[in-house]
Amino acid sequence: MILSFNLQFSNLSEFPTPNPISNFKSRSSTAVAFHSQTTQKLNVAIKTKFPILREANEPHRKSQIQPLIDLLRDSANKGSLELAKSVHGFVLKSDFSDKDLLILLNHIAHAYSKCSDFDAAFRVFDKMSQRNIFSWTVMIVGSTENGSFIDGYKFFCQMLNSGVLPDNFAYSAILQTCIGLNCVELGKMVHAQIIINGFASHTVVTTSLLNMYAKLGRVEDSYKMFNTMTEHNEVSWNAMISGFTSNGLHSEAFDHFLLMKSEGVTLNMLTIIGVSKAVGQLHDVDRGKEVQSFASELGLESNVQVGTALIDMYSKCGSLNDARAVFDSILINSGANVLWNAIISGYSQNGCGQEALELYVRMCQKDIKADVYTYCSVFNAIAVSKYLQLGKAVHGIVLKSGSDVLVVSVYNAIADAYAKCGALEDVRKVFDRMGERDMVSWTTLVTAHSQCSEWEEALAIFSQMREEGFSPNQFTFSSVLVSCAGLCFLDFGRQVHSLCCKTGLDTDKCIESALLDMYAKCGNISEAALIFKRISNPDTVSWTAIISGYAQHGLSENALQLFRRMEQLGVKPNSVTFLCVLFTCSHGGLVEEGLHYFQQMKEKFGLVPEMEHYACIVDLFGRVGRLDDAMEFIRQMPIEPSEMVWQTLLGACRVHGNAELGQIAAQKVLSVRPDPATYVLLSNTYIETGSYEDGLSLREEMKEQGVKKEPGCSWISVEGRVHKFYASDQQHPQKEDIYATLEELKEKFKSMGCAPDLDIAL
């Protein structure tokens, strides 16, 4: 039987088989100084507390070794490596029977393992003259808990080869190893042996099996195990609820929670925590209140772990008032930082950066220690609020806090906060100083450059990332496609599309929308339409992207037809969707339709118009020459018009030759800042309406104030390299060839009877 079991496992030889002792690094053994003086004090304490152990040569019965076992258990629970070493030293100096010595050495190995000194645990195990099932189980569990899953599997096989048959705890341990190896095939082999050896009816083992199947994504097999169990206890119920939740079956998790209660099984802390996660994902406040009510009945509402879970649940449901009420009720009796982390994260995730940062300040005032999770949430809040100076201040606090919080996840959060604040140089500095980088680090850097319109640099970083062996994820690809769209790099975009297909990410929602947008902005609306047709269930982002694509290509009727189709299918538009619709109407001269959709946005969908929407309506009136209506609309705006609104009106005034209204619009912009584009627009408006003197006077004013018009820029890509061209450019390495070609083109234009209009040229 044992031989056949090992033969079945032979297909796992592809895994590396490191020496167990060399595979582990004793983190705690280097962190904790073990001095002889400390050892002597602990030995004295042992002998003082347990006088029966004072004589090393006295025969010891099991009742006499129990105090040492208790100390070792205490060491394991508290992670006290010094205590474990002290008891180990005492045992080595004492004279125990073989039976008692085996029991003690098993507990010593277990204590070392729990203290993260698995090297020491292995040395104890390796020197044992005899071993039992407990010895082997300690090594399997220790390997798994310390992250060396393949060694856990090796210990299990060696145990079988030595003639020791597993018990229910050993089977539970190896099933946990299967989870770590992410190997359901190995799990099935263990399952077969469990049935053959008669452990299929053991509740502990079957619970471990259903947990293994659930963690490996085989929730149907997990549920089969649950249904075949002859006895369900709170552990098996909790495992099943957790399994449903981890596999996205949140309604099933909640239903089984109710079923568990109806069958009279005692709910406990883990039950409430497990079902809270499911309800949070369901975004159902009513169910959340039901869970909180059960927690109150059990007297668990004031429990820190349960309270943290409830805060997280309510936050994910968008009910911050309920989350804050739970926080305030528990805070009276506890200052645990996990509560602060949960509520700060909740506010941050719901876009309430100001409230999150205020709580962080209160946390600091109360001298509650911040950890990695705190700082990640705080920097997310800074990103939401765009508080650059506060970000730099907190960054300084992190640097002073020591190595405990200087981890890659915090660095990534810092870089993301700087990126959201538009501080691209600071993002790069944080990235360059990282001792360790992961995919999130690279994606943050690519995204930061893409969002700041540094598209060429974003593509260069993307190429460097791939050269260093990092495989892009869906967020990386999405940012790269945005950069391709910004540069109109259709060929590069197609190459990225091919990479997405090779990695199997081309059907990801965010990539589908980015691909659609890229093809549309690169002028290939037909390919964008094909991408949209292949999307099985287009969401709001996908619909918005295709509507925007048609609008940009001047296909107003197609865009509006898609919007109406979107409404018919019950897909709810967002503010960006309406921005695309209003853009469509303004560029298509569809004034009444535009005003209709603007009203619909507010009245039917409850969306609050933003400054861009107001600017679109001004543009809607302006394009058809209804400048008085545009001005009246601005006067009736419920919010203060921004520069964008006034510049939109100024552009319309120039087109339709209304210098008087254009001057009003320009003054509104220039009262805020000396904008070159505004000077140019107003100057051109004066000149085109015959007011040459006013136009020239304005240009003189520009020179006096040092306001310079930004030169026009265009670019092309040749063999993967970007070539930029500026008006009056003298820096390009091929400028002589470029200007010679321009002269040839001028001569051809002249021969065709074409002459440029230089009346308003600056």
PDB file of C-alpha atoms in Angstrom, residues 598 609-618 630-642 644-646:
ATOM      1  CA  PHE A 598     -28.488  66.752 -20.191  1.00  0.00           C
ATOM      2  CA  PRO A 609     -23.325  67.295 -13.850  1.00  0.00           C
ATOM      3  CA  GLU A 610     -19.642  68.114 -13.567  1.00  0.00           C
ATOM      4  CA  MET A 611     -17.766  71.051 -15.092  1.00  0.00           C
ATOM      5  CA  GLU A 612     -17.062  69.073 -18.283  1.00  0.00           C
ATOM      6  CA  HIS A 613     -20.791  68.529 -18.845  1.00  0.00           C
ATOM      7  CA  TYR A 614     -21.508  72.249 -18.495  1.00  0.00           C
ATOM      8  CA  ALA A 615     -18.665  73.016 -20.923  1.00  0.00           C
ATOM      9  CA  CYS A 616     -20.220  70.584 -23.415  1.00  0.00           C
ATOM     10  CA  ILE A 617     -23.560  72.433 -23.299  1.00  0.00           C
ATOM     11  CA  VAL A 618     -21.778  75.764 -23.834  1.00  0.00           C
ATOM     12  CA  ALA A 630     -24.574  79.949 -24.145  1.00  0.00           C
ATOM     13  CA  MET A 631     -23.975  83.043 -21.984  1.00  0.00           C
ATOM     14  CA  GLU A 632     -27.379  82.716 -20.348  1.00  0.00           C
ATOM     15  CA  PHE A 633     -26.683  79.046 -19.606  1.00  0.00           C
ATOM     16  CA  ILE A 634     -23.399  80.030 -17.929  1.00  0.00           C
ATOM     17  CA  ARG A 635     -25.188  82.636 -15.785  1.00  0.00           C
ATOM     18  CA  GLN A 636     -27.658  79.990 -14.567  1.00  0.00           C
ATOM     19  CA  MET A 637     -25.022  77.385 -13.686  1.00  0.00           C
ATOM     20  CA  PRO A 638     -25.392  76.214 -10.038  1.00  0.00           C
ATOM     21  CA  ILE A 639     -21.600  76.130  -9.679  1.00  0.00           C
ATOM     22  CA  GLU A 640     -18.933  78.715 -10.429  1.00  0.00           C
ATOM     23  CA  PRO A 641     -17.856  78.376 -14.088  1.00  0.00           C
ATOM     24  CA  SER A 642     -14.262  77.270 -14.521  1.00  0.00           C
ATOM     25  CA  MET A 644     -12.736  75.461 -19.242  1.00  0.00           C
ATOM     26  CA  VAL A 645     -16.264  76.860 -19.603  1.00  0.00           C
ATOM     27  CA  TRP A 646     -15.070  80.376 -20.437  1.00  0.00           C
TER      28      TRP A 646
END
